[in-house]
PDB file of C-alpha atoms in Angstrom:
ATOM      1  CA  MET A 137      -0.004   0.002  -0.030  1.00  0.00           C
ATOM      2  CA  SER A 138       1.424   3.350  -1.065  1.00  0.00           C
ATOM      3  CA  ASP A 139       1.748   6.623   0.824  1.00  0.00           C
ATOM      4  CA  ASP A 140       0.432   8.135  -2.415  1.00  0.00           C
ATOM      5  CA  LEU A 141      -3.073   6.793  -1.626  1.00  0.00           C
ATOM      6  CA  PHE A 142      -3.196   8.501   1.889  1.00  0.00           C
ATOM      7  CA  LYS A 143      -1.659  11.820   0.364  1.00  0.00           C
ATOM      8  CA  ALA A 144      -4.416  11.673  -2.376  1.00  0.00           C
ATOM      9  CA  LEU A 145      -7.178  11.111   0.254  1.00  0.00           C
ATOM     10  CA  ALA A 146      -5.816  13.884   2.627  1.00  0.00           C
ATOM     11  CA  ASP A 147      -6.877  16.752   0.566  1.00  0.00           C
ATOM     12  CA  PRO A 148     -10.574  17.867   0.682  1.00  0.00           C
ATOM     13  CA  THR A 149     -10.726  19.023  -2.921  1.00  0.00           C
ATOM     14  CA  ARG A 150      -9.536  15.614  -4.076  1.00  0.00           C
ATOM     15  CA  ARG A 151     -12.128  13.870  -1.988  1.00  0.00           C
ATOM     16  CA  THR A 152     -14.747  16.200  -3.467  1.00  0.00           C
ATOM     17  CA  ILE A 153     -13.503  15.142  -6.874  1.00  0.00           C
ATOM     18  CA  LEU A 154     -13.938  11.575  -6.030  1.00  0.00           C
ATOM     19  CA  ASP A 155     -17.515  12.292  -4.602  1.00  0.00           C
ATOM     20  CA  GLU A 156     -18.297  13.731  -8.016  1.00  0.00           C
ATOM     21  CA  LEU A 157     -16.871  10.684  -9.954  1.00  0.00           C
ATOM     22  CA  THR A 158     -18.884   8.431  -7.704  1.00  0.00           C
ATOM     23  CA  GLU A 159     -21.962  10.342  -8.636  1.00  0.00           C
ATOM     24  CA  ARG A 160     -21.170  10.645 -12.348  1.00  0.00           C
ATOM     25  CA  ASP A 161     -18.226   8.467 -13.571  1.00  0.00           C
ATOM     26  CA  GLY A 162     -16.421   9.209 -16.817  1.00  0.00           C
ATOM     27  CA  GLN A 163     -16.170  13.010 -16.727  1.00  0.00           C
ATOM     28  CA  THR A 164     -13.859  15.311 -18.823  1.00  0.00           C
ATOM     29  CA  LEU A 165     -11.763  17.932 -16.972  1.00  0.00           C
ATOM     30  CA  PHE A 166     -14.088  20.563 -18.104  1.00  0.00           C
ATOM     31  CA  GLU A 167     -17.187  18.730 -16.607  1.00  0.00           C
ATOM     32  CA  ILE A 168     -15.463  18.117 -13.370  1.00  0.00           C
ATOM     33  CA  CYS A 169     -14.268  21.767 -13.170  1.00  0.00           C
ATOM     34  CA  SER A 170     -17.993  22.859 -13.866  1.00  0.00           C
ATOM     35  CA  ARG A 171     -19.474  20.634 -11.401  1.00  0.00           C
ATOM     36  CA  LEU A 172     -16.894  21.643  -8.690  1.00  0.00           C
ATOM     37  CA  ALA A 173     -17.763  25.397  -9.225  1.00  0.00           C
ATOM     38  CA  VAL A 174     -21.573  24.947  -9.452  1.00  0.00           C
ATOM     39  CA  ARG A 175     -22.253  22.395  -6.804  1.00  0.00           C
ATOM     40  CA  HIS A 176     -19.429  23.052  -4.405  1.00  0.00           C
ATOM     41  CA  GLY A 177     -18.381  26.680  -4.955  1.00  0.00           C
ATOM     42  CA  LEU A 178     -14.855  25.721  -5.645  1.00  0.00           C
ATOM     43  CA  GLY A 179     -13.233  28.311  -8.021  1.00  0.00           C
ATOM     44  CA  SER A 180     -10.066  26.273  -8.672  1.00  0.00           C
ATOM     45  CA  SER A 181      -8.391  26.787 -11.937  1.00  0.00           C
ATOM     46  CA  ARG A 182      -8.491  24.107 -14.565  1.00  0.00           C
ATOM     47  CA  GLN A 183      -4.692  23.674 -14.044  1.00  0.00           C
ATOM     48  CA  ALA A 184      -5.245  23.258 -10.310  1.00  0.00           C
ATOM     49  CA  ILE A 185      -7.845  20.536 -10.878  1.00  0.00           C
ATOM     50  CA  SER A 186      -5.775  18.807 -13.446  1.00  0.00           C
ATOM     51  CA  GLN A 187      -3.056  18.607 -10.907  1.00  0.00           C
ATOM     52  CA  HIS A 188      -5.419  17.162  -8.205  1.00  0.00           C
ATOM     53  CA  LEU A 189      -6.517  14.564 -10.869  1.00  0.00           C
ATOM     54  CA  ALA A 190      -2.773  13.670 -11.531  1.00  0.00           C
ATOM     55  CA  VAL A 191      -2.318  12.973  -7.892  1.00  0.00           C
ATOM     56  CA  LEU A 192      -5.454  10.782  -7.721  1.00  0.00           C
ATOM     57  CA  GLU A 193      -4.238   8.973 -10.914  1.00  0.00           C
ATOM     58  CA  ALA A 194      -0.756   8.278  -9.293  1.00  0.00           C
ATOM     59  CA  ALA A 195      -2.532   6.765  -6.344  1.00  0.00           C
ATOM     60  CA  GLY A 196      -4.619   4.491  -8.640  1.00  0.00           C
ATOM     61  CA  LEU A 197      -7.873   6.141  -7.652  1.00  0.00           C
ATOM     62  CA  VAL A 198      -8.651   7.513 -11.065  1.00  0.00           C
ATOM     63  CA  ARG A 199      -8.076   6.032 -14.391  1.00  0.00           C
ATOM     64  CA  THR A 200      -8.294   7.832 -17.585  1.00  0.00           C
ATOM     65  CA  ARG A 201      -9.230   6.957 -21.048  1.00  0.00           C
ATOM     66  CA  ARG A 202      -8.908   9.049 -24.352  1.00  0.00           C
ATOM     67  CA  GLU A 203     -11.548   9.186 -27.054  1.00  0.00           C
ATOM     68  CA  GLY A 204     -10.353  11.548 -29.685  1.00  0.00           C
ATOM     69  CA  ARG A 205      -9.460  14.840 -28.189  1.00  0.00           C
ATOM     70  CA  TYR A 206     -11.225  14.006 -24.934  1.00  0.00           C
ATOM     71  CA  LYS A 207      -9.779  12.516 -21.882  1.00  0.00           C
ATOM     72  CA  PHE A 208     -12.358  10.803 -19.555  1.00  0.00           C
ATOM     73  CA  HIS A 209     -11.743  10.333 -15.769  1.00  0.00           C
ATOM     74  CA  HIS A 210     -13.138   7.224 -14.078  1.00  0.00           C
ATOM     75  CA  LEU A 211     -13.104   6.251 -10.402  1.00  0.00           C
ATOM     76  CA  ASN A 212     -11.101   3.155  -9.393  1.00  0.00           C
ATOM     77  CA  THR A 213     -12.030   1.817  -5.966  1.00  0.00           C
ATOM     78  CA  GLU A 214      -9.631  -1.086  -5.865  1.00  0.00           C
ATOM     79  CA  PRO A 215      -6.930   0.786  -3.832  1.00  0.00           C
ATOM     80  CA  LEU A 216      -9.718   1.472  -1.250  1.00  0.00           C
ATOM     81  CA  ARG A 217     -10.415  -2.182  -0.834  1.00  0.00           C
ATOM     82  CA  HIS A 218      -6.794  -2.873   0.203  1.00  0.00           C
ATOM     83  CA  ILE A 219      -7.380  -0.333   3.174  1.00  0.00           C
ATOM     84  CA  VAL A 220     -10.499  -2.178   4.169  1.00  0.00           C
ATOM     85  CA  THR A 221      -9.027  -5.650   4.067  1.00  0.00           C
ATOM     86  CA  ARG A 222      -5.808  -4.533   5.760  1.00  0.00           C
ATOM     87  CA  TRP A 223      -7.456  -3.122   8.947  1.00  0.00           C
ATOM     88  CA  LEU A 224     -11.067  -4.345   9.062  1.00  0.00           C
ATOM     89  CA  ALA A 225     -11.018  -7.827  10.332  1.00  0.00           C
ATOM     90  CA  PRO A 226     -14.140 -10.070  10.381  1.00  0.00           C
ATOM     91  CA  GLU A 227     -16.341  -9.738  13.418  1.00  0.00           C
ATOM     92  CA  ARG A 228     -14.720 -11.452  16.401  1.00  0.00           C
ATOM     93  CA  PRO A 229     -16.529 -12.193  19.643  1.00  0.00           C
ATOM     94  CA  GLU A 230     -15.408  -9.778  22.362  1.00  0.00           C
ATOM     95  CA  THR A 231     -13.234 -11.314  25.060  1.00  0.00           C
ATOM     96  CA  GLY A 232     -13.378 -10.112  28.642  1.00  0.00           C
ATOM     97  CA  ALA A 233     -10.210  -8.221  29.373  1.00  0.00           C
TER      98      ALA A 233
END
């Protein structure tokens, strides 16, 4: 498990981007910027959002695909599964300590 994952999740803007991709997967940079501005009042530049997306992609939380001149961003939840399986054990009966 990489520190990149925790770095990516530490920033509130990146978490908001992930929320938006959860609600509507496969968005372009323009669509993400528009939704962040309208729905969340975030006035970040396209360049800033692009940098956030690069951090999310480096952590494996976002995958991209190109179609002609468009680049679509997709949520990848697989890295989050590793966190869950690492620290959340199956329910165990409580022992009297």
